[in-house]
């Protein structure tokens, strides 16, 4: 896999999944809440974007910008006082883009119960140079069976994103032509 990824990406050497994996932790406060008194989904989305951005920048060794976020899923509400852990890793790399998977876990600050998963998301980042133009990224090298599964699933999501974009573009072109 290293050789295939190396030739597909030019001269950049591959990097193992663990090289850029990170966890961001944050205690939720009253300023993070919505009208229902639970943590606002947008706060969780920002934490997911922050953690994914750190991973993308680390993997690409430079600036990377959010290109898309999909499949943001909220499984359980997060409350004031919860300690939220956002775990992120590169699942897949293209020539200039990366899919970063994010898992969001929460635990009560005053209990000894294990953290539970409260959300997940997939974000696509594009590596950019100092002029804001796309730049190449190193291929990711999945290390475990779970990493390999995530890599394959990321390829499926990419195929679906591209097909959806193409279908919408074709539909809009047919409507404007008619």
XYZ file of N, CA and C in Angstrom:
534
model
N 0.821 -1.186 0.000
C 0.000 0.000 0.000
C 0.865 1.251 0.000
N 1.972 1.238 0.718
C 2.837 2.412 0.769
C 3.332 2.773 -0.620
N 3.757 1.787 -1.398
C 4.270 2.070 -2.729
C 3.169 2.633 -3.627
N 1.957 2.032 -3.585
C 0.852 2.540 -4.390
C 0.532 3.969 -4.016
N 0.431 4.245 -2.717
C 0.099 5.589 -2.278
C 1.213 6.556 -2.656
N 2.445 6.108 -2.558
C 3.587 6.969 -2.874
C 3.553 7.380 -4.345
N 3.301 6.441 -5.225
C 3.273 6.785 -6.647
C 2.041 7.596 -7.000
N 0.933 7.378 -6.286
C -0.287 8.130 -6.577
C -0.166 9.589 -6.147
N 0.687 9.889 -5.194
C 0.797 11.231 -4.647
C 2.097 11.932 -5.042
N 2.854 11.370 -5.942
C 4.098 12.029 -6.336
C 5.232 11.675 -5.394
N 5.966 12.681 -4.978
C 7.180 12.450 -4.201
C 6.984 12.422 -2.691
N 5.810 12.733 -2.198
C 5.612 12.792 -0.756
C 5.536 11.398 -0.152
N 6.289 11.165 0.918
C 6.228 9.849 1.573
C 4.928 9.692 2.350
N 4.478 8.452 2.506
C 3.271 8.181 3.272
C 3.492 8.387 4.753
N 2.378 8.617 5.479
C 2.424 8.794 6.933
C 1.406 7.857 7.567
N 1.780 7.222 8.671
C 0.827 6.340 9.350
C -0.326 7.138 9.960
N -1.453 6.481 10.104
C -2.644 7.112 10.671
C -2.344 7.755 12.020
N -1.578 7.073 12.851
C -1.316 7.560 14.211
C -0.506 8.851 14.246
N 0.176 9.189 13.160
C 1.060 10.356 13.160
C 0.316 11.663 13.411
N -0.935 11.742 13.014
C -1.664 13.001 13.179
C -2.908 12.866 14.054
N -3.166 11.682 14.566
C -4.340 11.454 15.417
C -4.258 12.367 16.641
N -5.401 12.939 17.046
C -5.382 13.831 18.200
C -6.707 13.784 18.951
N -6.684 14.279 20.187
C -7.885 14.418 21.007
C -7.922 15.830 21.560
N -9.053 16.484 21.408
C -9.291 17.816 21.958
C -10.332 17.645 23.057
N -10.058 18.166 24.261
C -11.011 18.049 25.369
C -11.427 19.431 25.834
N -12.706 19.537 26.229
C -13.259 20.836 26.611
C -14.390 20.619 27.611
N -14.433 21.436 28.670
C -15.542 21.384 29.617
C -16.632 22.330 29.125
N -17.847 21.828 29.065
C -18.974 22.626 28.577
C -19.491 23.532 29.698
N -19.752 24.790 29.350
C -20.223 25.776 30.328
C -21.585 26.318 29.912
N -22.166 27.156 30.750
C -23.490 27.730 30.481
C -23.498 28.529 29.176
N -22.378 29.127 28.806
C -22.341 29.910 27.567
C -22.423 29.026 26.315
N -22.313 27.715 26.479
C -22.382 26.780 25.354
C -23.797 26.256 25.105
N -24.778 26.672 25.934
C -26.093 26.042 25.866
C -27.043 26.698 24.872
N -28.048 25.903 24.489
C -29.120 26.375 23.615
C -30.354 26.672 24.466
N -31.489 26.918 23.837
C -32.715 27.256 24.564
C -33.269 26.095 25.391
N -32.833 24.882 25.091
C -33.285 23.710 25.845
C -32.406 23.430 27.062
N -31.326 24.187 27.207
C -30.435 23.995 28.345
C -29.373 22.935 28.129
N -29.297 22.396 26.932
C -28.224 21.457 26.604
C -27.223 22.186 25.709
N -26.090 21.569 25.473
C -25.060 22.215 24.662
C -25.541 22.319 23.220
N -25.368 23.487 22.660
C -25.785 23.789 21.284
C -25.014 22.906 20.306
N -25.723 22.348 19.325
C -25.084 21.503 18.312
C -23.968 22.216 17.580
N -24.114 23.524 17.370
C -23.078 24.304 16.695
C -21.777 24.351 17.476
N -21.866 24.313 18.805
C -20.655 24.283 19.641
C -19.924 22.967 19.413
N -20.682 21.874 19.390
C -20.077 20.556 19.149
C -19.481 20.510 17.745
N -20.178 21.091 16.762
C -19.662 21.109 15.388
C -18.362 21.909 15.307
N -18.276 23.013 16.032
C -17.040 23.803 16.031
C -15.897 23.010 16.652
N -16.163 22.314 17.756
C -15.120 21.487 18.359
C -14.667 20.401 17.391
N -15.621 19.797 16.667
C -15.272 18.774 15.675
C -14.403 19.384 14.579
N -14.767 20.579 14.104
C -13.991 21.251 13.060
C -12.599 21.635 13.579
N -12.524 22.092 14.826
C -11.227 22.452 15.406
C -10.292 21.239 15.489
N -10.820 20.127 16.008
C -9.992 18.920 16.140
C -9.595 18.387 14.765
N -10.545 18.359 13.837
C -10.252 17.866 12.485
C -9.241 18.770 11.792
N -9.358 20.083 12.002
C -8.404 21.025 11.413
C -6.998 20.816 11.940
N -6.890 20.530 13.248
C -5.571 20.262 13.829
C -4.958 19.013 13.207
N -5.781 17.986 13.027
C -5.303 16.739 12.421
C -4.890 16.970 10.968
N -5.720 17.692 10.221
C -5.416 17.944 8.802
C -4.139 18.771 8.651
N -3.983 19.789 9.488
C -2.775 20.608 9.438
C -1.540 19.814 9.811
N -1.687 18.967 10.809
C -0.560 18.125 11.237
C -0.182 17.139 10.139
N -1.202 16.486 9.554
C -0.916 15.494 8.513
C -0.285 16.153 7.281
N -0.828 17.302 6.887
C -0.354 17.949 5.662
C 0.844 18.869 5.894
N 1.218 19.030 7.154
C 2.360 19.873 7.533
C 2.215 21.310 7.038
N 1.003 21.831 7.180
C 0.749 23.207 6.779
C -0.731 23.522 6.828
N -1.102 24.674 6.301
C -2.500 25.076 6.362
C -3.421 24.137 5.588
N -4.594 23.926 6.165
C -5.641 23.136 5.509
C -6.973 23.771 5.888
N -7.876 23.838 4.934
C -9.172 24.474 5.176
C -10.300 23.457 5.033
N -11.372 23.696 5.774
C -12.533 22.823 5.717
C -13.205 22.969 4.360
N -13.352 21.866 3.650
C -14.036 21.870 2.355
C -15.486 21.414 2.515
N -15.708 20.452 3.407
C -17.080 19.987 3.654
C -17.143 19.241 4.975
N -18.347 19.197 5.517
C -18.627 18.384 6.699
C -19.861 17.583 6.346
N -19.776 16.272 6.499
C -20.976 15.488 6.252
C -21.153 14.427 7.315
N -22.360 13.958 7.368
C -22.750 12.922 8.318
C -22.472 13.319 9.761
N -22.707 14.585 10.122
C -22.617 14.973 11.533
C -23.827 14.375 12.216
N -23.563 13.506 13.163
C -24.627 12.792 13.855
C -24.535 13.109 15.344
N -25.670 13.485 15.926
C -25.754 13.722 17.365
C -26.505 12.550 17.973
N -25.846 11.804 18.835
C -26.437 10.594 19.405
C -27.092 10.823 20.756
N -26.524 11.710 21.561
C -27.009 12.002 22.913
C -26.800 13.480 23.183
N -27.642 14.092 24.028
C -27.394 15.493 24.373
C -26.163 15.633 25.273
N -25.512 16.774 25.163
C -24.370 17.115 26.021
C -24.862 18.201 26.967
N -24.447 18.103 28.231
C -24.945 19.030 29.246
C -23.823 19.901 29.796
N -24.223 20.989 30.415
C -23.268 21.854 31.105
C -22.517 21.014 32.126
N -21.220 21.188 32.174
C -20.389 20.423 33.096
C -19.812 19.161 32.498
N -20.305 18.751 31.343
C -19.739 17.564 30.695
C -18.337 17.878 30.194
N -17.467 16.919 30.340
C -16.135 16.994 29.751
C -16.240 16.294 28.400
N -16.073 17.066 27.335
C -16.221 16.545 25.976
C -14.838 16.265 25.393
N -14.684 15.083 24.814
C -13.446 14.686 24.149
C -13.764 14.498 22.665
N -13.035 15.197 21.820
C -13.214 15.058 20.380
C -11.977 14.359 19.835
N -12.161 13.147 19.353
C -11.058 12.341 18.822
C -11.114 12.394 17.299
N -9.983 12.702 16.673
C -9.968 12.857 15.225
C -8.754 12.177 14.617
N -8.927 11.689 13.386
C -7.817 11.090 12.645
C -8.084 11.175 11.153
N -7.017 11.168 10.376
C -7.154 11.135 8.920
C -7.575 9.716 8.538
N -8.685 9.626 7.806
C -9.167 8.319 7.337
C -8.681 8.004 5.935
N -8.539 9.053 5.115
C -8.242 8.861 3.689
C -7.584 10.130 3.168
N -6.730 9.978 2.167
C -6.137 11.140 1.510
C -6.264 10.999 0.005
N -6.472 12.137 -0.634
C -6.419 12.242 -2.079
C -5.140 12.972 -2.437
N -5.126 13.612 -3.575
C -3.934 14.344 -3.989
C -3.719 15.598 -3.135
N -4.806 16.353 -2.886
C -4.708 17.589 -2.100
C -5.712 17.629 -0.957
N -6.523 16.602 -0.822
C -7.566 16.607 0.204
C -7.430 15.421 1.149
N -8.097 15.563 2.280
C -8.059 14.541 3.323
C -9.441 14.419 3.937
N -9.900 13.194 4.208
C -11.095 13.017 5.022
C -10.637 12.754 6.445
N -11.206 13.502 7.375
C -10.901 13.335 8.788
C -12.166 12.832 9.477
N -12.038 11.728 10.191
C -13.140 11.190 10.975
C -13.063 11.725 12.387
N -14.231 12.053 12.959
C -14.293 12.623 14.305
C -15.304 11.840 15.134
N -14.895 11.484 16.346
C -15.807 10.885 17.330
C -15.881 11.833 18.509
N -17.092 12.107 18.975
C -17.295 13.013 20.104
C -17.793 12.191 21.280
N -17.071 12.278 22.407
C -17.445 11.556 23.620
C -17.667 12.561 24.743
N -18.522 12.209 25.702
C -18.764 13.087 26.839
C -18.803 12.267 28.114
N -18.329 12.894 29.187
C -18.399 12.279 30.506
C -18.759 13.361 31.512
N -19.478 12.961 32.542
C -19.843 13.912 33.595
C -18.592 14.273 34.372
N -18.420 15.547 34.649
C -17.221 16.029 35.345
C -17.140 15.493 36.765
N -18.284 15.155 37.370
C -18.299 14.754 38.781
C -18.652 13.282 38.991
N -18.550 12.479 37.947
C -18.845 11.054 38.066
C -17.672 10.247 37.539
N -17.561 9.018 37.991
C -16.464 8.164 37.526
C -16.929 7.176 36.462
N -18.024 7.488 35.795
C -18.519 6.616 34.726
C -17.716 6.876 33.456
N -17.588 5.874 32.621
C -16.814 6.059 31.386
C -17.504 7.040 30.434
N -16.707 7.644 29.575
C -17.242 8.548 28.551
C -18.092 7.751 27.571
N -19.162 8.375 27.083
C -20.011 7.736 26.085
C -19.962 8.547 24.793
N -20.104 7.850 23.675
C -20.092 8.544 22.393
C -21.392 9.319 22.243
N -21.254 10.624 21.929
C -22.424 11.487 21.780
C -22.560 12.017 20.356
N -21.564 11.775 19.505
C -21.654 12.259 18.138
C -20.496 11.793 17.286
N -20.639 12.024 15.980
C -19.565 11.707 15.040
C -19.760 12.541 13.780
N -18.680 12.687 13.041
C -18.742 13.450 11.795
C -17.577 13.071 10.898
N -17.725 13.409 9.622
C -16.653 13.271 8.644
C -16.470 14.627 7.992
N -15.234 15.100 7.980
C -14.915 16.389 7.385
C -13.871 16.197 6.309
N -13.979 16.974 5.249
C -12.981 16.952 4.185
C -12.224 18.270 4.246
N -10.915 18.173 4.258
C -10.043 19.340 4.282
C -9.201 19.377 3.024
N -8.939 20.572 2.547
C -8.041 20.780 1.415
C -6.790 21.469 1.932
N -5.642 20.928 1.603
C -4.370 21.560 1.962
C -4.131 22.717 1.002
N -3.704 23.856 1.547
C -3.459 25.026 0.699
C -2.070 25.580 0.963
N -1.540 26.279 -0.040
C -0.240 26.930 0.117
C -0.445 28.375 0.582
N 0.642 29.141 0.616
C 0.578 30.521 1.110
C -0.284 31.437 0.234
N -0.582 31.015 -0.981
C -1.431 31.792 -1.885
C -2.877 31.284 -1.912
N -3.179 30.316 -1.055
C -4.521 29.763 -1.017
C -4.806 28.744 -2.100
N -3.779 28.293 -2.791
C -3.929 27.303 -3.864
C -3.730 25.899 -3.287
N -4.406 24.903 -3.867
C -4.244 23.529 -3.376
C -2.788 23.065 -3.460
N -2.387 22.290 -2.452
C -1.051 21.702 -2.461
C -1.165 20.218 -2.121
N -0.184 19.456 -2.537
C -0.208 18.006 -2.340
C -0.072 17.643 -0.873
N -0.690 16.514 -0.514
C -0.565 15.969 0.837
C 0.030 14.570 0.762
N 0.670 14.180 1.840
C 1.205 12.819 1.938
C 0.061 11.825 2.016
N 0.229 10.671 1.418
C -0.806 9.637 1.560
C -0.834 9.128 3.001
N -2.019 8.777 3.466
C -2.131 8.178 4.792
C -1.936 6.674 4.654
N -1.275 6.090 5.624
C -1.036 4.646 5.631
C -1.805 4.042 6.798
N -2.940 3.381 6.517
C -3.701 2.741 7.593
C -2.851 1.671 8.271
N -2.903 1.647 9.606
C -2.037 0.735 10.363
C -2.753 -0.485 10.920
N -4.043 -0.349 11.215
C -4.780 -1.438 11.855
C -5.945 -1.852 10.967
N -6.610 -2.931 11.344
C -7.799 -3.357 10.605
C -8.877 -2.274 10.659
N -9.015 -1.607 11.806
C -9.999 -0.525 11.933
C -9.626 0.623 11.005
N -8.335 0.982 10.954
C -7.881 2.045 10.055
C -8.151 1.682 8.598
N -7.917 0.423 8.244
C -8.162 -0.021 6.870
C -9.655 0.029 6.541
N -10.512 -0.356 7.488
C -11.962 -0.267 7.289
C -12.369 1.193 7.099
N -11.846 2.096 7.940
C -12.173 3.524 7.817
C -11.710 4.082 6.475
N -10.552 3.642 6.008
C -10.039 4.083 4.710
C -10.994 3.671 3.593
N -11.441 2.409 3.620
C -12.358 1.912 2.590
C -13.708 2.624 2.655
N -14.215 2.842 3.865
C -15.487 3.555 4.014
C -15.354 4.993 3.519
N -14.213 5.616 3.764
C -13.977 6.991 3.298
C -13.992 7.052 1.774
N -13.447 6.029 1.125
C -13.481 5.987 -0.340
C -14.924 5.916 -0.847
N -15.760 5.165 -0.153
C -17.182 5.072 -0.528
C -17.848 6.430 -0.350
N -17.590 7.096 0.775
C -18.183 8.422 0.998
C -17.727 9.405 -0.068
N -16.462 9.331 -0.459
C -15.950 10.227 -1.502
C -16.676 9.972 -2.822
N -16.830 8.715 -3.175
C -17.544 8.363 -4.398
C -18.967 8.916 -4.363
N -19.630 8.801 -3.226
C -20.997 9.302 -3.096
C -21.041 10.826 -3.162
N -20.078 11.504 -2.532
C -20.034 12.976 -2.603
C -19.869 13.439 -4.040
N -18.944 12.809 -4.765
C -18.702 13.193 -6.165
C -19.915 12.895 -7.039
N -20.551 11.751 -6.826
C -21.734 11.387 -7.622
C -22.887 12.350 -7.327
N -23.080 12.699 -6.080
C -24.142 13.642 -5.708
C -23.891 15.003 -6.351
N -22.653 15.480 -6.275
C -22.287 16.773 -6.881
C -22.533 16.753 -8.383
N -22.134 15.668 -9.040
C -22.318 15.527 -10.489
C -23.800 15.495 -10.846
N -24.608 14.743 -10.096
C -26.043 14.637 -10.381
C -26.736 15.985 -10.214
N -26.378 16.731 -9.189
C -26.979 18.051 -8.976
C -26.576 19.009 -10.089
N -25.318 18.953 -10.476
C -24.837 19.819 -11.566
C -25.580 19.509 -12.868
N -25.764 18.223 -13.164
C -26.476 17.816 -14.371
C -27.935 18.252 -14.326
N -28.567 18.109 -13.165
C -29.967 18.516 -13.014
C -30.106 20.026 -13.231
N -29.220 20.800 -12.639
C -29.285 22.250 -12.800
C -29.032 22.661 -14.268
N -28.104 21.976 -14.918
C -27.813 22.282 -16.325
C -29.016 21.958 -17.200
N -29.696 20.848 -16.935
C -30.860 20.461 -17.733
C -32.028 21.418 -17.502
N -32.159 21.941 -16.299
C -33.263 22.866 -15.991
C -33.005 24.234 -16.611
N -31.752 24.669 -16.632
C -31.460 25.983 -17.184
C -31.473 25.930 -18.725
N -31.270 24.746 -19.292
C -31.290 24.607 -20.756
C -32.724 24.524 -21.281
N -33.641 24.121 -20.413
C -35.005 23.883 -20.871
C -35.968 24.956 -20.633
